[in-house]
Coordinates of C-alpha atoms and ligand atoms in Angstrom, one line a residue:
X1 CA -55.6 -18.0 -12.2
X2 CA -52.4 -20.0 -12.9
X3 CA -49.2 -18.4 -14.1
X4 CA -45.7 -19.6 -14.9
X5 CA -42.7 -17.3 -14.4
X6 CA -39.7 -18.5 -16.5
X7 CA -36.4 -17.4 -15.1
X8 CA -36.0 -17.6 -11.3
X9 CA -33.5 -14.8 -10.8
X10 CA -33.9 -11.5 -8.9
X11 CA -36.9 -10.5 -11.0
X12 CA -38.5 -13.9 -11.6
X13 CA -38.3 -15.2 -8.1
X14 CA -39.6 -11.9 -6.5
X15 CA -42.4 -11.6 -9.1
X16 CA -43.4 -15.2 -8.7
X17 CA -43.4 -15.1 -4.9
X18 CA -45.3 -11.8 -4.8
X19 CA -48.0 -13.0 -7.2
X20 CA -48.4 -16.1 -5.1
X21 CA -48.7 -13.9 -2.0
X22 CA -51.7 -12.3 -3.7
X23 CA -53.4 -15.7 -4.1
X24 CA -52.2 -16.6 -7.6
X25 CA -51.1 -20.1 -8.3
X26 CA -47.5 -19.7 -9.5
X27 CA -44.9 -22.0 -11.0
X28 CA -41.4 -20.7 -11.2
X29 CA -39.3 -22.3 -13.9
X30 CA -35.6 -22.2 -14.4
X31 CA -33.0 -24.2 -16.4
X32 CA -30.6 -24.2 -13.4
X33 CA -31.3 -27.5 -11.7
X34 CA -29.3 -26.6 -8.6
X35 CA -31.3 -23.4 -8.1
X36 CA -34.6 -25.2 -8.4
X37 CA -33.5 -28.0 -6.1
X38 CA -32.5 -25.4 -3.5
X39 CA -35.8 -23.5 -3.8
X40 CA -37.7 -26.7 -3.4
X41 CA -35.8 -27.2 -0.1
X42 CA -36.6 -23.6 0.9
X43 CA -33.1 -22.3 0.3
X44 CA -33.2 -18.9 -1.5
X45 CA -30.3 -18.5 -3.9
X46 CA -30.1 -14.7 -3.7
X47 CA -30.0 -12.1 -0.9
X48 CA -33.2 -10.1 -1.0
X49 CA -34.6 -8.9 2.4
X50 CA -38.0 -10.4 3.2
X51 CA -38.0 -12.8 0.2
X52 CA -37.4 -16.0 2.2
X53 CA -40.5 -15.6 4.3
X54 CA -42.8 -15.1 1.3
X55 CA -41.3 -18.0 -0.5
X56 CA -41.6 -20.2 2.5
X57 CA -45.2 -19.2 3.3
X58 CA -46.4 -19.6 -0.3
X59 CA -44.6 -22.9 -0.9
X60 CA -46.2 -24.3 2.3
X61 CA -49.6 -23.1 1.1
X62 CA -48.9 -24.9 -2.2
X63 CA -49.4 -21.7 -4.2
X64 CA -45.7 -21.5 -5.3
X65 CA -44.1 -24.3 -7.1
X66 CA -40.7 -24.8 -8.7
X67 CA -39.7 -26.8 -11.8
X68 CA -37.1 -27.1 -14.5
X69 CA -39.6 -28.6 -16.9
X70 CA -41.6 -25.8 -18.6
X71 CA -43.3 -28.1 -21.2
X72 CA -44.9 -30.3 -18.5
X73 CA -46.6 -27.3 -16.8
X74 CA -47.2 -25.0 -19.8
X75 CA -50.7 -26.2 -20.7
X76 CA -52.1 -25.6 -17.3
X77 CA -51.3 -21.9 -17.5
X78 CA -53.3 -18.8 -18.3
X79 CA -50.2 -16.6 -18.5
X80 CA -46.5 -17.3 -19.0
X81 CA -44.0 -14.6 -18.0
X82 CA -40.6 -14.5 -19.5
X83 CA -38.2 -13.1 -16.8
X84 CA -34.8 -14.5 -18.0
X85 CA -31.6 -12.5 -18.3
X86 CA -30.9 -10.0 -21.1
X87 CA -27.2 -9.3 -20.7
X88 CA -25.0 -7.2 -23.0
X89 CA -23.4 -8.9 -25.9
X90 CA -19.9 -7.9 -27.0
X91 CA -21.3 -5.1 -29.1
X92 CA -23.5 -3.6 -26.3
X93 CA -26.8 -5.0 -27.7
X94 CA -29.1 -6.8 -25.4
X95 CA -28.4 -10.5 -25.9
X96 CA -31.9 -11.9 -26.4
X97 CA -30.9 -15.6 -26.7
X98 CA -32.3 -16.6 -23.4
X99 CA -35.6 -14.8 -24.1
X100 CA -35.9 -16.4 -27.6
X101 CA -35.1 -19.8 -26.3
X102 CA -38.0 -19.6 -23.8
X103 CA -40.3 -18.4 -26.7
X104 CA -39.2 -21.4 -28.7
X105 CA -40.0 -23.8 -25.9
X106 CA -43.4 -22.2 -25.5
X107 CA -44.1 -22.4 -29.2
X108 CA -43.0 -26.0 -29.5
X109 CA -45.2 -27.3 -26.6
X110 CA -48.2 -25.1 -26.2
X111 CA -51.5 -26.7 -27.1
X112 CA -54.0 -24.2 -25.6
X113 CA -54.4 -20.4 -25.8
X114 CA -51.9 -18.5 -23.7
X115 CA -50.8 -15.0 -22.9
X116 CA -47.1 -14.6 -23.2
X117 CA -45.8 -11.7 -21.2
X118 CA -42.2 -10.3 -21.4
X119 CA -41.0 -9.1 -18.1
X120 CA -37.3 -9.1 -19.0
X121 CA -36.0 -5.7 -20.1
X122 CA -35.9 -6.0 -23.9
X123 CA -35.4 -3.7 -26.8
X124 CA -38.4 -2.2 -28.5
X125 CA -39.9 -4.7 -30.9
X126 CA -38.9 -7.8 -29.0
X127 CA -42.5 -8.8 -28.0
X128 CA -43.4 -8.7 -31.7
X129 CA -40.4 -10.9 -32.5
X130 CA -41.7 -13.4 -29.9
X131 CA -45.2 -13.2 -31.4
X132 CA -43.8 -13.8 -34.9
X133 CA -41.6 -16.7 -33.8
X134 CA -44.4 -18.4 -31.9
X135 CA -46.9 -18.0 -34.8
X136 CA -44.4 -19.5 -37.3
X137 CA -43.7 -22.5 -35.1
X138 CA -47.3 -23.1 -34.3
X139 CA -48.1 -22.9 -38.0
X140 CA -45.3 -25.4 -38.7
X141 CA -46.9 -27.7 -36.1
X142 CA -50.2 -27.4 -38.0
X143 CA -51.8 -25.4 -35.1
X144 CA -52.8 -22.5 -37.3
X145 CA -56.1 -22.1 -35.4
X146 CA -54.4 -21.9 -31.9
X147 CA -54.6 -18.3 -30.7
X148 CA -52.3 -16.6 -28.3
X149 CA -51.4 -13.1 -27.2
X150 CA -48.2 -11.3 -26.3
X151 CA -47.9 -8.4 -23.8
X152 CA -45.1 -6.4 -22.3
X153 CA -44.9 -5.9 -18.5
X154 CA -41.5 -4.4 -17.7
X155 CA -40.3 -4.7 -14.1
X156 CA -39.2 -1.6 -12.1
X157 CA -38.3 -3.3 -8.8
X158 CA -35.0 -2.3 -7.1
X159 CA -32.8 -5.0 -5.6
X160 CA -32.7 -4.6 -1.9
X161 CA -36.3 -3.2 -1.8
X162 CA -37.7 -5.6 -4.3
X163 CA -40.6 -7.0 -2.2
X164 CA -41.9 -3.6 -1.3
X165 CA -41.5 -2.3 -4.8
X166 CA -43.4 -5.2 -6.3
X167 CA -46.2 -5.2 -3.7
X168 CA -46.6 -1.4 -3.7
X169 CA -45.1 -0.1 -6.9
X170 CA -45.3 3.5 -8.1
X171 CA -46.9 2.2 -11.2
X172 CA -47.3 -1.0 -13.3
X173 CA -46.7 -0.6 -17.0
X174 CA -48.5 -3.0 -19.3
X175 CA -48.3 -3.0 -23.1
X176 CA -51.1 -4.9 -24.8
X177 CA -52.6 -5.2 -28.2
X178 CA -55.9 -7.0 -27.5
X179 CA -58.8 -6.5 -25.1
X180 CA -58.4 -10.1 -23.9
X181 CA -54.8 -9.5 -22.9
X182 CA -55.8 -6.3 -21.1
X183 CA -58.6 -8.1 -19.2
X184 CA -56.3 -10.9 -18.1
X185 CA -53.5 -8.5 -16.9
X186 CA -56.1 -6.4 -15.1
X187 CA -57.4 -9.4 -13.3
X188 CA -53.8 -10.5 -12.3
X189 CA -52.9 -7.1 -10.9
X190 CA -56.4 -6.3 -9.4
X191 CA -55.3 -7.5 -5.9
X192 CA -52.4 -5.0 -5.9
X193 CA -54.6 -2.2 -7.1
X194 CA -56.4 -2.2 -3.7
X195 CA -53.2 -0.4 -2.6
X196 CA -54.2 2.4 -5.0
X197 CA -51.4 2.3 -7.4
X198 CA -51.9 2.7 -11.1
X199 CA -51.7 0.2 -13.9
X200 CA -50.8 2.1 -17.0
X201 CA -51.9 0.3 -20.1
X202 CA -50.3 1.3 -23.4
X203 CA -49.2 -0.2 -26.7
X204 CA -46.4 -2.8 -26.6
X205 CA -43.7 -0.7 -28.2
X206 CA -44.2 2.2 -25.8
X207 CA -44.2 -0.2 -22.8
X208 CA -40.9 -1.7 -23.9
X209 CA -39.5 1.8 -24.4
X210 CA -40.8 3.1 -21.0
X211 CA -38.5 0.7 -19.2
X212 CA -35.3 1.8 -21.0
X213 CA -36.3 5.4 -20.9
X214 CA -36.8 5.2 -17.1
X215 CA -33.4 3.6 -16.5
X216 CA -31.7 6.0 -18.8
X217 CA -33.2 9.0 -16.9
X218 CA -32.0 7.6 -13.6
X219 CA -28.5 6.9 -14.9
X220 CA -28.5 10.4 -16.4
X221 CA -29.2 11.9 -13.0
X222 CA -26.4 10.0 -11.4
X223 CA -23.8 10.9 -14.1
X224 CA -25.0 14.5 -14.0
X225 CA -24.4 14.7 -10.2
X226 CA -21.1 13.0 -10.5
X227 CA -20.0 15.6 -13.1
X228 CA -21.2 18.4 -10.8
X229 CA -19.4 16.8 -7.9
X230 CA -16.1 16.6 -9.8
X231 CA -16.5 20.3 -10.7
X232 CA -17.4 21.1 -7.1
X233 CA -14.0 19.7 -6.0
X234 CA -12.2 21.8 -8.4
X235 CA -13.9 25.1 -7.6
X236 CA -14.1 24.6 -3.8
X237 CA -17.9 24.0 -3.5
X238 CA -19.5 21.2 -1.5
X239 CA -21.7 18.9 -3.5
X240 CA -23.6 17.8 -0.4
X241 CA -24.9 21.3 0.0
X242 CA -25.5 21.8 -3.7
X243 CA -27.5 18.5 -3.8
X244 CA -29.7 19.8 -0.9
X245 CA -30.2 23.1 -2.5
X246 CA -31.1 21.6 -5.9
X247 CA -33.3 18.8 -4.5
X248 CA -35.6 21.1 -2.7
X249 CA -36.8 22.4 -6.0
X250 CA -40.0 20.4 -6.6
X251 CA -39.3 20.3 -10.3
X252 CA -36.0 18.5 -9.6
X253 CA -36.8 16.4 -6.5
X254 CA -34.4 14.8 -4.1
X255 CA -34.0 11.2 -5.3
X256 CA -31.1 10.0 -7.5
X257 CA -29.0 13.1 -6.8
X258 CA -26.3 11.4 -4.8
X259 CA -22.9 11.6 -6.3
X260 CA -20.6 8.6 -5.7
X261 CA -18.2 6.2 -7.4
X262 CA -20.5 5.4 -10.4
X263 CA -23.5 3.3 -11.1
X264 CA -23.3 -0.4 -11.5
X265 CA -25.6 -3.4 -11.2
X266 CA -27.4 -5.7 -13.5
X267 CA -29.5 -3.0 -15.2
X268 CA -28.2 0.5 -15.7
X269 CA -24.9 -0.3 -17.5
X270 CA -26.4 -2.9 -19.9
X271 CA -29.6 -1.0 -20.5
X272 CA -27.8 2.3 -21.3
X273 CA -25.6 0.4 -23.8
X274 CA -28.6 -1.4 -25.3
X275 CA -30.6 1.8 -25.8
X276 CA -27.6 3.5 -27.5
X277 CA -27.3 0.4 -29.7
X278 CA -31.1 0.3 -30.5
X279 CA -30.8 4.0 -31.6
X280 CA -27.8 3.2 -33.8
X281 CA -29.8 0.5 -35.4
X282 CA -32.4 3.0 -36.6
X283 CA -29.8 5.6 -37.5
X284 CA -30.1 7.9 -34.5
X285 CA -27.3 8.8 -32.1
X286 CA -28.0 9.1 -28.4
X287 CA -25.4 11.7 -27.7
X288 CA -26.6 12.4 -24.1
X289 CA -26.6 8.7 -23.1
X290 CA -23.1 8.2 -24.6
X291 CA -21.9 11.0 -22.3
X292 CA -23.7 9.5 -19.4
X293 CA -21.9 6.2 -20.0
X294 CA -18.5 8.0 -20.4
X295 CA -18.9 10.0 -17.2
X296 CA -19.8 6.8 -15.4
X297 CA -16.8 4.8 -16.7
X298 CA -14.6 7.7 -15.6
X299 CA -16.3 7.9 -12.2
X300 CA -15.7 4.2 -11.5
X301 CA -12.0 5.0 -11.4
X302 CA -12.3 7.9 -9.1
X303 CA -11.6 6.1 -5.8
X304 CA -8.4 4.6 -7.2
X305 CA -7.4 8.0 -8.6
X306 CA -8.0 9.6 -5.1
X307 CA -5.9 6.9 -3.5
X308 CA -3.1 7.4 -6.0
X309 CA -3.2 11.1 -5.5
X310 CA -3.1 10.8 -1.8
X311 CA 0.0 8.6 -1.9
X312 CA 1.7 10.4 -4.9
X313 CA 1.2 7.4 -7.1
X314 CA 3.2 5.0 -4.8
X315 CA 0.8 2.1 -4.1
X316 CA 2.9 -1.0 -4.6
X317 CA 3.2 -3.2 -1.5
X318 CA 0.3 -1.4 0.3
X319 CA -2.7 -2.9 2.0
X320 CA -6.1 -1.4 1.3
X321 CA -9.3 -2.2 3.1
X322 CA -12.6 -2.2 1.0
X323 CA -15.9 -2.0 2.8
X324 CA -18.7 -3.0 0.4
X325 CA -18.6 -5.2 -2.7
X326 CA -22.2 -5.3 -3.9
X327 CA -23.1 -2.5 -6.4
X328 CA -25.4 -1.0 -3.8
X329 CA -26.5 -1.9 -0.2
X330 CA -29.0 -4.7 0.6
X331 CA -28.1 -6.9 -2.3
X332 CA -25.5 -9.6 -3.0
X333 CA -25.4 -8.5 -6.7
X334 CA -21.9 -7.5 -7.8
X335 CA -22.6 -7.3 -11.6
X336 CA -20.7 -4.3 -13.0
X337 CA -20.1 -3.0 -9.4
X338 CA -17.7 -0.1 -9.0
X339 CA -15.9 -2.1 -6.2
X340 CA -14.8 -4.6 -8.9
X341 CA -13.2 -1.9 -11.1
X342 CA -11.5 -0.5 -8.0
X343 CA -10.2 -3.9 -6.8
X344 CA -8.9 -4.9 -10.2
X345 CA -6.9 -1.6 -10.4
X346 CA -5.6 -2.1 -6.9
X347 CA -4.4 -5.7 -7.6
X348 CA -2.8 -4.5 -10.9
X349 CA -0.9 -1.9 -8.8
X350 CA 0.5 -4.5 -6.5
X351 CA -1.8 -3.7 -3.5
X352 CA -3.0 -6.3 -1.0
X353 CA -6.8 -6.1 -0.7
X354 CA -8.8 -6.9 2.4
X355 CA -12.5 -6.7 1.6
X356 CA -15.7 -7.1 3.6
X357 CA -19.4 -7.1 2.6
X358 CA -22.4 -8.1 4.6
X359 CA -23.9 -10.2 1.8
X360 CA -21.9 -10.2 -1.4
X361 CA -18.7 -12.1 -0.5
X362 CA -19.8 -15.3 -2.2
X363 CA -20.7 -13.5 -5.4
X364 CA -17.5 -11.4 -5.4
X365 CA -15.4 -14.5 -4.8
X366 CA -17.0 -16.0 -7.9
X367 CA -15.7 -13.1 -9.9
X368 CA -12.4 -12.2 -8.2
X369 CA -11.4 -15.6 -6.9
X370 CA -8.8 -15.7 -4.1
X371 CA -6.8 -12.7 -5.2
X372 CA -8.6 -10.8 -2.3
X373 CA -8.7 -11.6 1.4
X374 CA -12.4 -11.8 2.4
X375 CA -12.7 -10.5 5.9
X376 CA -15.2 -11.5 8.6
X377 CA -16.2 -7.9 9.5
X378 CA -15.2 -4.3 9.0
X379 CA -12.5 -4.4 11.6
X380 CA -10.9 -7.6 10.3
X381 CA -10.9 -5.9 6.8
X382 CA -9.2 -2.8 8.2
X383 CA -6.4 -4.6 10.0
X384 CA -3.0 -3.1 9.2
X385 CA -4.5 -1.2 6.2
X386 CA -2.8 1.8 4.7
X387 CA -6.2 3.1 3.6
X388 CA -9.9 2.4 3.9
X389 CA -12.1 2.8 0.9
X390 CA -15.9 2.6 1.0
X391 CA -17.5 1.9 -2.4
X392 CA -21.0 0.8 -1.0
X393 CA -23.0 2.5 1.7
X394 CA -24.2 -0.5 3.7
X395 CA -25.9 0.7 7.0
X396 CA -23.5 -1.1 9.2
X397 CA -20.6 1.0 7.8
X398 CA -22.2 4.3 8.9
X399 CA -21.0 4.5 12.5
X400 CA -17.8 2.5 12.9
X401 CA -15.7 2.9 16.0
X402 CA -13.0 5.3 14.8
X403 CA -11.0 4.8 18.0
X404 CA -10.6 1.1 17.3
X405 CA -9.9 1.7 13.6
X406 CA -7.2 4.3 14.6
X407 CA -5.5 1.6 16.6
X408 CA -5.7 -1.3 14.1
X409 CA -5.0 0.6 10.8
X410 CA -1.4 1.1 9.7
X411 CA -2.1 4.6 8.2
X412 CA -5.2 6.7 8.8
X413 CA -6.7 7.4 5.4
X414 CA -10.4 7.1 4.5
X415 CA -11.7 7.4 0.9
X416 CA -15.5 7.6 1.1
X417 CA -17.1 6.7 -2.2
X418 CA -20.6 7.5 -1.0
X419 CA -20.2 10.6 1.2
X420 CA -21.4 8.8 4.3
X421 CA -18.9 10.3 6.7
X422 CA -18.2 13.7 8.1
X423 CA -14.7 14.8 7.1
X424 CA -14.3 17.1 10.1
X425 CA -15.2 14.4 12.5
X426 CA -12.7 12.0 10.9
X427 CA -10.1 14.7 11.0
X428 CA -10.6 15.0 14.8
X429 CA -9.6 11.3 15.1
X430 CA -6.5 12.0 13.0
X431 CA -7.8 10.5 9.7
X432 CA -7.1 12.1 6.3
X433 CA -10.5 12.1 4.6
X434 CA -11.4 12.2 0.9
X435 CA -15.1 12.3 -0.1
X436 CA -16.8 12.9 -3.5
X437 CA -17.3 16.5 -4.6
X438 CA -16.0 18.1 -1.4
X439 CA -12.9 20.3 -0.8
Ligands
LIG1 N1 -32.2 -7.4 -11.3 C1 -33.0 -6.3 -11.3 O1 -33.0 -5.5 -10.4 C2 -33.9 -6.0 -12.5 C3 -34.9 -5.0 -12.3 C4 -35.8 -4.8 -13.4 C5 -35.6 -5.6 -14.6 N2 -34.7 -6.5 -14.7 C6 -34.6 -7.3 -15.9 O2 -35.2 -8.6 -15.7 C7 -34.5 -9.6 -16.4 C8 -34.0 -10.6 -15.4 O3 -33.0 -10.1 -14.6 P1 -32.5 -10.8 -13.3 O4 -31.6 -9.9 -12.6 O5 -33.6 -11.4 -12.6 O6 -31.6 -12.0 -14.0 P2 -30.9 -13.2 -13.3 O7 -29.7 -13.4 -14.1 O8 -30.9 -13.0 -11.8 O9 -31.9 -14.4 -13.6 C9 -32.2 -15.0 -14.8 C10 -32.6 -16.4 -14.6 O10 -33.0 -16.9 -15.8 C11 -32.6 -18.3 -15.9 N3 -32.7 -18.8 -17.3 C12 -31.9 -18.5 -18.4 N4 -32.3 -19.1 -19.5 C13 -33.5 -19.8 -19.1 C14 -34.4 -20.6 -19.8 N5 -34.2 -20.9 -21.1 N6 -35.4 -21.2 -19.2 C15 -35.5 -20.9 -17.8 N7 -34.7 -20.1 -17.1 C16 -33.7 -19.6 -17.8 C17 -31.2 -18.3 -15.3 O11 -30.8 -19.6 -14.9 C18 -31.4 -17.3 -14.2 O12 -31.8 -18.0 -13.0 C19 -33.4 -8.9 -17.2 O13 -33.9 -8.6 -18.4 C20 -33.2 -7.6 -16.4 O14 -32.7 -6.6 -17.2 C21 -33.8 -6.8 -13.6

């Protein structure tokens, strides 16, 4: 089987590499010439644990290819996946211009039957828009007899654990509308099914909706816990204990109950906005999701507020150390990261920022420029700092040497955006400690 994956970002590259690992002949396509040139040389443009080995192995085995020229490979393919970006537009809708551009290229160059699969996260109905666009353009080209199918195969991988998620997913959701498409997608995923996970076939609209509904549910859990955490602080309860107590109820479960400084990343914020906007388009108001978003926006300011409260609002001229820039550990992705909201507030308040991240400095620098000092390690970042703030819980931040920090920091204040430290332990070293949802 031969497939093309169009869009070689976090989703496209991981999907392409993992399909190749299962023996499929894969061509990854992108319009970014620099990205494709790097990949041809074996340089991986993103940080994703384990990805480089899989790309290297499958490139060497000539099962994984890279090109910027979709038309030249299109007609060798059985399936073309669309895995390009669907960012928010200025109104909060999913901007489908990249997706539709790929659909146009396919329609204008295909000469044999194809299955066109949408892997990008797209609003309900997008696969049908692709189908209609392709049909119209084929008809215009006089190819009225040329048949093709569309399908929806949303991606649920998590950055930082993407390889494992793709290779052994909880489930694969596939929306199809013909037996041929179902057969082809079953064949593609059969090697993965040996691991006993389920491929859930459904109609296309439900498949597109499943992706948004899943992200909306996860974001809701996070905002719910952040709301509970903020209340815990005010009534003297400890959210860490509350979380444990709640999570042991099998109806609730333990995951996604961690309070923090808000969700970010390339998916939740834009997908929540897009779902609210899809609902508005059909005259329905997603009241719950609007609140989820509002709580999150408020939560992204919480670390700055805690710092201001600690110093009675007097921040000008201070130096603050930030550990963690990516929106979560094990990725270099800083899109919509809470760290960026925090750093922008600090800079506006006249604070000098010394930041460190194990993987995301290059990406953060692209967004923040040179307004921030990018440190070589956690101790360099903490040098002469009046406070240390941790927005991202990378493993290497978990057990720092507090004796060393005590010596090199100017003032001993720690604001822990992910509740990874023990307040009593820090107090024993002389640090003032502020976590989330604790007294
Ligand atoms: N990142 C995640 O964790 C994740 C998880 C699940 C689903 N998704 C969804 O998957 C989609 C892709 O996300 P991503 O994070 O991989 O995006 P990304 O921004 O990392 O990658 C998108 C890629 O598409 C390329 N591209 C744009 N237009 C193109 C065109 N016309 N032809 C070829 N390539 C083109 C870009 O150059 C870029 O390399 C989005 O819809 C996203 O919501 C992302």
